[in-house]
Coordinates of C-alpha atoms and ligand atoms in Angstrom, one line a residue:
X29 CA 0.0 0.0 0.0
X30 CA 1.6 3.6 -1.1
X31 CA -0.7 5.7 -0.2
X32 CA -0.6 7.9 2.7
X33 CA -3.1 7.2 6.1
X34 CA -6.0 9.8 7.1
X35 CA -5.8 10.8 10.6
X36 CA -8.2 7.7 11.5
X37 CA -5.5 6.1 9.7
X38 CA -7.4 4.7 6.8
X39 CA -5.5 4.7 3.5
X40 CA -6.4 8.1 1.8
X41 CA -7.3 7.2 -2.1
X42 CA -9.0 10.2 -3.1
X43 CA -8.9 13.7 -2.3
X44 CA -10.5 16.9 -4.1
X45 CA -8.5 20.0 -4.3
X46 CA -8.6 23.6 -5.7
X47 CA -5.5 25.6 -7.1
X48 CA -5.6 29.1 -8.3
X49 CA -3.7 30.4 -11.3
X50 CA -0.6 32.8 -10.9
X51 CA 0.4 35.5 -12.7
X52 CA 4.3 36.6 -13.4
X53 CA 5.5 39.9 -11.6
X54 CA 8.7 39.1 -12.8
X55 CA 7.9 36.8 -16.5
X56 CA 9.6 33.4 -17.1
X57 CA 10.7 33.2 -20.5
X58 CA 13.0 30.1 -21.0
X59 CA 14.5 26.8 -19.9
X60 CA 18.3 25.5 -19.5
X61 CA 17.2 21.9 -19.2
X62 CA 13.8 21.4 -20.8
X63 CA 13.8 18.1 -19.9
X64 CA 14.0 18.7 -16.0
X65 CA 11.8 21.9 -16.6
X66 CA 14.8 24.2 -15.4
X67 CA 14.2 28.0 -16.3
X68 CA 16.9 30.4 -17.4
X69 CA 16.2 33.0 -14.8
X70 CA 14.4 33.5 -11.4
X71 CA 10.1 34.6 -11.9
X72 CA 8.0 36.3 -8.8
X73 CA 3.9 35.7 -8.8
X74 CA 1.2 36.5 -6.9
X75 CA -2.0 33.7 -7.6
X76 CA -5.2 35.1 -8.9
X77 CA -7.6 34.1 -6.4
X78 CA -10.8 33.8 -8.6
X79 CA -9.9 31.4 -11.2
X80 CA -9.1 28.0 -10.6
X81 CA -8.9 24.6 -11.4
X82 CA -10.6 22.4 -9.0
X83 CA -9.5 18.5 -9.5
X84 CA -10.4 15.5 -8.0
X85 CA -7.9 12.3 -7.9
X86 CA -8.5 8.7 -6.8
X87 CA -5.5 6.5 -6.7
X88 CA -4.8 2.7 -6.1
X89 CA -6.8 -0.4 -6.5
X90 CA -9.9 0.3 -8.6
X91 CA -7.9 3.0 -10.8
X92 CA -6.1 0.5 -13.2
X93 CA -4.9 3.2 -15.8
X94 CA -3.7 7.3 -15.4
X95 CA -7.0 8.8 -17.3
X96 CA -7.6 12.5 -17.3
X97 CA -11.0 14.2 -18.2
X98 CA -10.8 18.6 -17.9
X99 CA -14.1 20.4 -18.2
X100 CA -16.1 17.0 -19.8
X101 CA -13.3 15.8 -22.4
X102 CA -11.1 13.0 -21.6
X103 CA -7.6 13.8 -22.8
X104 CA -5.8 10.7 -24.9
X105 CA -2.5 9.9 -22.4
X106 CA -0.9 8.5 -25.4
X107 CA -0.2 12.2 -26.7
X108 CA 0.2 14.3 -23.3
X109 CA 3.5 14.0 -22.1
X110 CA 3.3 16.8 -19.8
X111 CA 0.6 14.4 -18.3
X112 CA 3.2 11.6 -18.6
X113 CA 5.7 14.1 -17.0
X114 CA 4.4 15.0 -14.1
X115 CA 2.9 11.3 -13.6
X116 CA 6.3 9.6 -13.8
X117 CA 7.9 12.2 -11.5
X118 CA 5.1 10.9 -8.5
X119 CA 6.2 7.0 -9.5
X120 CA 9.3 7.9 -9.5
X121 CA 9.0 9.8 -5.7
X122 CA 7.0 6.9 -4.1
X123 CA 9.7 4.3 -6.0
X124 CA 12.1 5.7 -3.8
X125 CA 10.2 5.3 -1.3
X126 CA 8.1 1.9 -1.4
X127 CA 9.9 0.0 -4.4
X128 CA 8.6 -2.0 -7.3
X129 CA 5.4 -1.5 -5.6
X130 CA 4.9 1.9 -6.5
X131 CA 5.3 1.5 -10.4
X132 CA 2.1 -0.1 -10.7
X133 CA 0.1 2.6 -9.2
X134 CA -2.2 5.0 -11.3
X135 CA -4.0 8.1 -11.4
X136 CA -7.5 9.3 -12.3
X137 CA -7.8 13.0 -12.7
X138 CA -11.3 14.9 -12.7
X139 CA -10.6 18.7 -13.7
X140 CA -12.9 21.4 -13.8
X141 CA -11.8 25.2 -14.5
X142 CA -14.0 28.3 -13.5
X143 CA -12.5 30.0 -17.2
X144 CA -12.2 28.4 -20.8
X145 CA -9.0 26.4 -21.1
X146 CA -7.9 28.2 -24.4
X147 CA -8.6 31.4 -23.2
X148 CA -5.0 32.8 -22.7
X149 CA -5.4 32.6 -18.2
X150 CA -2.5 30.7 -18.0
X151 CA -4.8 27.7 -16.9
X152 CA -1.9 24.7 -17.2
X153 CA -0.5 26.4 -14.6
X154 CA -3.8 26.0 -12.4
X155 CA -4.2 22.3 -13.8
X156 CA -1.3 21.1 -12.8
X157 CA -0.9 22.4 -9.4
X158 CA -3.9 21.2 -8.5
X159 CA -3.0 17.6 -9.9
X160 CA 0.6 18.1 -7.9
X161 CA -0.8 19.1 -4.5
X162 CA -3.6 16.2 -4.7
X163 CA -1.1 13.7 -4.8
X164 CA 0.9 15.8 -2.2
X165 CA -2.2 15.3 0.2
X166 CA -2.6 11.7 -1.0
X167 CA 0.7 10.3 -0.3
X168 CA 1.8 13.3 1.8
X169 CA 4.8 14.3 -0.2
X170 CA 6.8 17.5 1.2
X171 CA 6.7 21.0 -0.1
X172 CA 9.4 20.7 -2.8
X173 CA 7.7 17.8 -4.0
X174 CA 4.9 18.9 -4.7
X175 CA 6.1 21.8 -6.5
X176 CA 8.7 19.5 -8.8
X177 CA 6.0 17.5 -10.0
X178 CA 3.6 20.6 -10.5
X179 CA 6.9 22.1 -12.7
X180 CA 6.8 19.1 -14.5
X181 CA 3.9 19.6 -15.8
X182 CA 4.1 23.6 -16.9
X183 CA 6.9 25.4 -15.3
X184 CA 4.4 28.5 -14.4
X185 CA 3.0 25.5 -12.3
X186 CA 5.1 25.3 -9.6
X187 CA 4.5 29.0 -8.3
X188 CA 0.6 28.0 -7.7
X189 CA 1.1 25.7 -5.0
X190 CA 2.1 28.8 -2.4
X191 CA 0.0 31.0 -0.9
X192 CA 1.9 35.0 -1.0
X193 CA 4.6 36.4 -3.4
X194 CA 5.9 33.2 -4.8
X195 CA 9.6 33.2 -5.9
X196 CA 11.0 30.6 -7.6
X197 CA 14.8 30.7 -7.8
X198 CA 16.8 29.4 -11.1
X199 CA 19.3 27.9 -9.2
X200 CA 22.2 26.2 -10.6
X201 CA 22.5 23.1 -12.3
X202 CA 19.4 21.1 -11.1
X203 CA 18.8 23.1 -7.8
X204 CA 15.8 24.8 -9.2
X205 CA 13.5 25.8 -6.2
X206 CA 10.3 27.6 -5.1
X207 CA 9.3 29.4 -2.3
X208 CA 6.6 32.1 -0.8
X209 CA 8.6 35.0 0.0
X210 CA 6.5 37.3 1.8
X211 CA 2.8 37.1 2.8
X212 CA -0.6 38.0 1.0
X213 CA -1.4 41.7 0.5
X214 CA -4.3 42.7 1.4
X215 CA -5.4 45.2 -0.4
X216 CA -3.6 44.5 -3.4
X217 CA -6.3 43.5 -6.4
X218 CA -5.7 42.2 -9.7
X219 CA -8.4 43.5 -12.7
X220 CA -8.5 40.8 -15.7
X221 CA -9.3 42.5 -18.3
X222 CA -10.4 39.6 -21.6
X223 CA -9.1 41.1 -25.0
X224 CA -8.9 37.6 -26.6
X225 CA -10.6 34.0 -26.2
X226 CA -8.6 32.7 -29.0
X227 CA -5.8 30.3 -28.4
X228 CA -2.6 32.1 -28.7
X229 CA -0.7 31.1 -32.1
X230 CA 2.8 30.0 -30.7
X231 CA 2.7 28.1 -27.4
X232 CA 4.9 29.2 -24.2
X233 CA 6.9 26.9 -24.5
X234 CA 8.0 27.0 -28.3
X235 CA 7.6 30.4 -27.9
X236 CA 10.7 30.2 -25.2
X237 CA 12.0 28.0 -27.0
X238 CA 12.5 29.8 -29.9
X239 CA 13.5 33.2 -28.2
X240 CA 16.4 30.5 -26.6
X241 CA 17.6 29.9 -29.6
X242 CA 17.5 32.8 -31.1
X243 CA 17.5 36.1 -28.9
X244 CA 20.2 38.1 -27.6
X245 CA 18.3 40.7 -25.7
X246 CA 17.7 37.7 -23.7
X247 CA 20.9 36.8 -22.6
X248 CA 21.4 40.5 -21.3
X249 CA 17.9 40.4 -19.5
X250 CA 19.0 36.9 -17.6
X251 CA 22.4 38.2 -16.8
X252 CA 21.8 41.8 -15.8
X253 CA 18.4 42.5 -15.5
X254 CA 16.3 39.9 -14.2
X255 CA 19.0 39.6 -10.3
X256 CA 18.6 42.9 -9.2
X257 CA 15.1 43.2 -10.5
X258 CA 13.8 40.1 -8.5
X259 CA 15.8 42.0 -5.2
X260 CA 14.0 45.1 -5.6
X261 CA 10.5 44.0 -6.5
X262 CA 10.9 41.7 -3.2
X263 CA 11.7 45.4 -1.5
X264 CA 9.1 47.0 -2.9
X265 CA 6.0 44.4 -2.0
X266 CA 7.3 44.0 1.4
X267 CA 7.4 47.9 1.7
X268 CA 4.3 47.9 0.5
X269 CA 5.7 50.5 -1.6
X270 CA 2.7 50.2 -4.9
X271 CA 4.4 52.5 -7.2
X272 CA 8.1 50.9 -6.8
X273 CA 6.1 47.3 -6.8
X274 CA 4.6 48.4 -10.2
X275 CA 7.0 50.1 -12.0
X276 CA 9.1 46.8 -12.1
X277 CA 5.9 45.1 -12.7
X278 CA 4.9 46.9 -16.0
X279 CA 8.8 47.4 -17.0
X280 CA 9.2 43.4 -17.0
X281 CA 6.0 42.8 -18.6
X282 CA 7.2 45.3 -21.6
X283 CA 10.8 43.0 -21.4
X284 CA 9.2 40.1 -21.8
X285 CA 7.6 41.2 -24.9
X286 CA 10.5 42.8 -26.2
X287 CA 12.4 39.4 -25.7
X288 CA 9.6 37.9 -27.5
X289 CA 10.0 40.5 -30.3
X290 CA 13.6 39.7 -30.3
X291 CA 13.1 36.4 -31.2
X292 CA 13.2 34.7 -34.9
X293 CA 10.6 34.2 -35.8
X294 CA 9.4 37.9 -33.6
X295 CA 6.7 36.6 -31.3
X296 CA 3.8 38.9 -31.4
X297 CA 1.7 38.1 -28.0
X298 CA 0.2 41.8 -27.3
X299 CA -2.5 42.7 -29.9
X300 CA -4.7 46.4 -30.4
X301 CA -6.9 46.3 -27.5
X302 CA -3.5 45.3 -25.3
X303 CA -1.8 48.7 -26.4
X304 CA -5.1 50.1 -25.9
X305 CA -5.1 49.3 -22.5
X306 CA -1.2 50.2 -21.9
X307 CA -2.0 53.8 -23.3
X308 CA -5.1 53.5 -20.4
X309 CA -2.7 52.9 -17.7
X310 CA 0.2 55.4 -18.2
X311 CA -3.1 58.1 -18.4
X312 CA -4.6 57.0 -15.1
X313 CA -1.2 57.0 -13.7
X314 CA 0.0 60.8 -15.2
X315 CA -1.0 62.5 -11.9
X316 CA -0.5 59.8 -9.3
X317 CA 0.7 56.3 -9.6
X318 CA -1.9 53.4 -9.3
X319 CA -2.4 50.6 -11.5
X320 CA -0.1 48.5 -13.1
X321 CA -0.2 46.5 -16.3
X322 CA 1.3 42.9 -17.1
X323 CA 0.6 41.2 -20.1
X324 CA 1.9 37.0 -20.5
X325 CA 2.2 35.4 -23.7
X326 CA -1.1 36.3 -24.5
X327 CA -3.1 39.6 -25.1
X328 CA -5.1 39.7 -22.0
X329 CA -4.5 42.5 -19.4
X330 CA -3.9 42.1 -15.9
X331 CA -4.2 45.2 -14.1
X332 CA -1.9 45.0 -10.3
X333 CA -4.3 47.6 -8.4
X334 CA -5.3 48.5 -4.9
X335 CA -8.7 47.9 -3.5
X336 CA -9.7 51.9 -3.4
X337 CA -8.5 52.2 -6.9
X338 CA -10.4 49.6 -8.4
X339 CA -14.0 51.1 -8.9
X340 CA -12.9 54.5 -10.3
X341 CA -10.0 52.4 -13.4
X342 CA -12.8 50.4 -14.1
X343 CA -15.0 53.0 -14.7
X344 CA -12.3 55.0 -16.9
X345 CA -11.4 51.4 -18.4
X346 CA -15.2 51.0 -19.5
X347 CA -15.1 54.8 -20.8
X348 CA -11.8 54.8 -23.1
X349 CA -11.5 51.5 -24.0
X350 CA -15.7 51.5 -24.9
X351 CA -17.5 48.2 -23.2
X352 CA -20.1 46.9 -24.1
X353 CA -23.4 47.6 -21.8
X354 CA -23.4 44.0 -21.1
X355 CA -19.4 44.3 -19.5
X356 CA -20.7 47.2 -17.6
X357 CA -23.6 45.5 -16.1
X358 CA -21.3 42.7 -15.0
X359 CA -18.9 45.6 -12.9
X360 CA -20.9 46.7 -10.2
X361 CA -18.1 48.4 -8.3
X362 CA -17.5 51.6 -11.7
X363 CA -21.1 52.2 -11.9
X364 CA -20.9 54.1 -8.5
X365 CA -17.9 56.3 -9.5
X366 CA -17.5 59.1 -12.0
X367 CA -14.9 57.9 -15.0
X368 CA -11.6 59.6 -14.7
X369 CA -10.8 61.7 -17.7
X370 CA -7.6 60.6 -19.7
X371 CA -5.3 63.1 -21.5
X372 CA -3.8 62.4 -25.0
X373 CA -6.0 59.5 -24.8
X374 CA -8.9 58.6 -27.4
X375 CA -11.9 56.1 -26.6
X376 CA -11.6 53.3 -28.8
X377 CA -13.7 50.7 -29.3
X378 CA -11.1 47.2 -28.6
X379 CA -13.2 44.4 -27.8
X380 CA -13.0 43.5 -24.6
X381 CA -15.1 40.4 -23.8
X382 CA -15.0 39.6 -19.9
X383 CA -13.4 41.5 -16.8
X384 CA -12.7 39.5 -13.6
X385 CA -12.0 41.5 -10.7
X386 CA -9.7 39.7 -8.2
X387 CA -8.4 39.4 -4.1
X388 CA -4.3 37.5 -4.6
X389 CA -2.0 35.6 -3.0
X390 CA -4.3 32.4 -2.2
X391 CA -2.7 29.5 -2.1
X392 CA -4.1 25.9 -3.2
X393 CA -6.6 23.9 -1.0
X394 CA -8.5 20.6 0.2
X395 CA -12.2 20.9 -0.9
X396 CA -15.4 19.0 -0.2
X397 CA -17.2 19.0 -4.0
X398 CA -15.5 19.0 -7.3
X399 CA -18.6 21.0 -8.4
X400 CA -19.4 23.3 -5.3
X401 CA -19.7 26.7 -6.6
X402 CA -16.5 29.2 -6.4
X403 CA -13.1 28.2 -5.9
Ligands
LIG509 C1 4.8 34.2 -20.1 O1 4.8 27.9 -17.6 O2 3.3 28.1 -19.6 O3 3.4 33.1 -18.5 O4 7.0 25.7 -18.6 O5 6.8 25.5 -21.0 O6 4.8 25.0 -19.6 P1 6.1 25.8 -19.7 O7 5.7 27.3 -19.9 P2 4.7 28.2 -19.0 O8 5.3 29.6 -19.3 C2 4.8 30.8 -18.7 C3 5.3 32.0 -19.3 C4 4.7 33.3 -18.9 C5 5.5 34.0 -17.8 C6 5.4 33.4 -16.4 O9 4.3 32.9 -16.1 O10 6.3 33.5 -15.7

């Protein structure tokens, strides 16, 4: 028997969890070891709260083959190797541990996101953290565990499993590690602002891959930009210091995206509505600081924001960048607040499908019901 005992000491084979997604203060753009999922430089994230992927796992003897099934479709194993991945690295864990024994054991995934899959919210990272601190609670593997098997899966991954300001450190050779650096923020908010549904048109990770290869702005970011950078955006969150914490935030979100630019073939991520909403935030912020944009390998927005902010951006947000009455309906909070009026800024009509407005800095937990309402 590998699995781990309840506190009435029963063998635990099944366990429902939930795991938010995270978003990059600091972006991870490329691996030294692909294979071993090692990135090039450090990455600092703070989880998004309100979306999540809420997975249930059942191990041991009834479960005679790993299956997984997200939202309704059952996902062939044959072709998913970041399944396979993540999978092999939990063998391999409890092989150390219990033998020959453990080889034989499977896994049954039941995954169930609160967003589309496709839509650009970095929802791997949700997917697999979940699946990772599951089987953490099921055969009670330890902290670095658990996030080496959720970085198997999708590097991003491994930063979900913390509550806080996640860091997770480079290393050298294969000493890649994660860890919560400091504690949730209160009144810090993130503002999701949904420019595109569509599945982005070069992965992350060929995207990465690619900008490896072939970038050499990046060698200069992961040498000289990225160290002090992760030092001072550590400062500044602990300081509480907003405008420090997002002036790093929005400079490495434009590095990232110059990287990508950098890159042969150029990766083009950010589309209209993004620049849109860039032009929105350097407006808002002309007379005093207080929103800050980061934008992942995607064109979606997400706005870094404190609580007393959020009602009046949104408002301005709905103003310049023209949502639909719908969009307004669904924000509450700007429909009690005057719009803020933007200089050298013209209202233009960019698509903007969904907004999510969001607490950070949960971490992943135990629930009761795969399909018990939010996460
Ligand atoms: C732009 O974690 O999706 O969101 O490790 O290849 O699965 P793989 O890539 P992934 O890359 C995320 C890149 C990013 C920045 C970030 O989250 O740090």
């Amino acid at each position: 028997m590998v699995s781990s005992k309840t506190e009435t000491g029963e063998a635990r084979r099944e366990v429902v969890v939930s795991a938010p997604i995270n978003i990059a203060l600091i972006k991870y753009w490329g691996k030294r070891d692909e294979a071993r999922m090692v990135p090039l430089n450090d990455s600092v994230s703070l989880t998004i709260d309100t979306l999540c992927a809420k997975t249930k796992i059942r191990v041991g003897g009834s479960v005679e083959a790993d299956s997984v099934q997200i939202n309704g479709t059952d996902y062939d194993m044959t072709s998913q190797k970041r399944f396979w991945k993540c999978f092999a690295e939990a063998r391999k864990i409890l092989h150390e541990r219990n033998g020959e024994e453990a080889d034989e054991e499977c896994f049954e995934v039941v995954s169930k996101t609160n967003f589309p899959v496709a839509a650009g919210l970095a929802s791997s990272a949700a997917g697999f953290a979940a699946i990772a601190f599951a089987l953490g609670k099921i055969y009670d593997f330890s902290e670095e565990e658990v996030a080496r098997l959720a970085r198997m899966g999708s590097g991003s991954a491994c930063r979900s499993v913390f509550d806080g300001l996640v860091h997770w450190k480079a290393g050298e050779n294969d000493d890649t590690s994660v860890e919560k650096v400091a504690d949730a923020w209160p009144e810090l908010r993130a503002i999701i602002l949904v420019t595109s549904e569509k599945e982005k048109a070069v992965g992350s990770s060929t995207g990465m891959r690619f900008t490896v290869e072939t970038s050499e702005l990046l060698k200069y970011r992961v040498s000289h930009v990225v160290p002090e950078r992760v030092k001072s955006l550590i400062e500044a969150y602990r300081n509480r210091d907003f405008q420090k914490l997002g002036e790093i935030i929005m400079a490495d979100s434009n590095q990232l995206h110059a990287v990508c630019l950098d890159t042969k073939p150029p990766l083009r991520y950010m589309n209209d509505a993004s620049w849109h909403i860039v032009s929105i935030v350097e407006a808002f912020n002309a007379t005093t600081f207080r929103a800050a944009y980061s934008f992942d390998a995607g064109s979606n927005a997400c706005i870094f924001i404190q609580q007393k902010d959020v009602a009046v951006f949104l408002a301005t947000a709905a103003k310049y960048a023209q949502f639909s009455e719908d969009l307004k309906l669904s924000m509450p909070e700007a429909r009690i607040v005057e719009a803020q009026n933007l200089l050298n800024v013209e209202p233009k009509d960019c698509s903007i499908s969904n907004v999510i407005v969001s607490a950070v800095g949960r971490g992943p937990t135990v629930i009761h019901d795969l399909d018990a309402g939010d996460c």
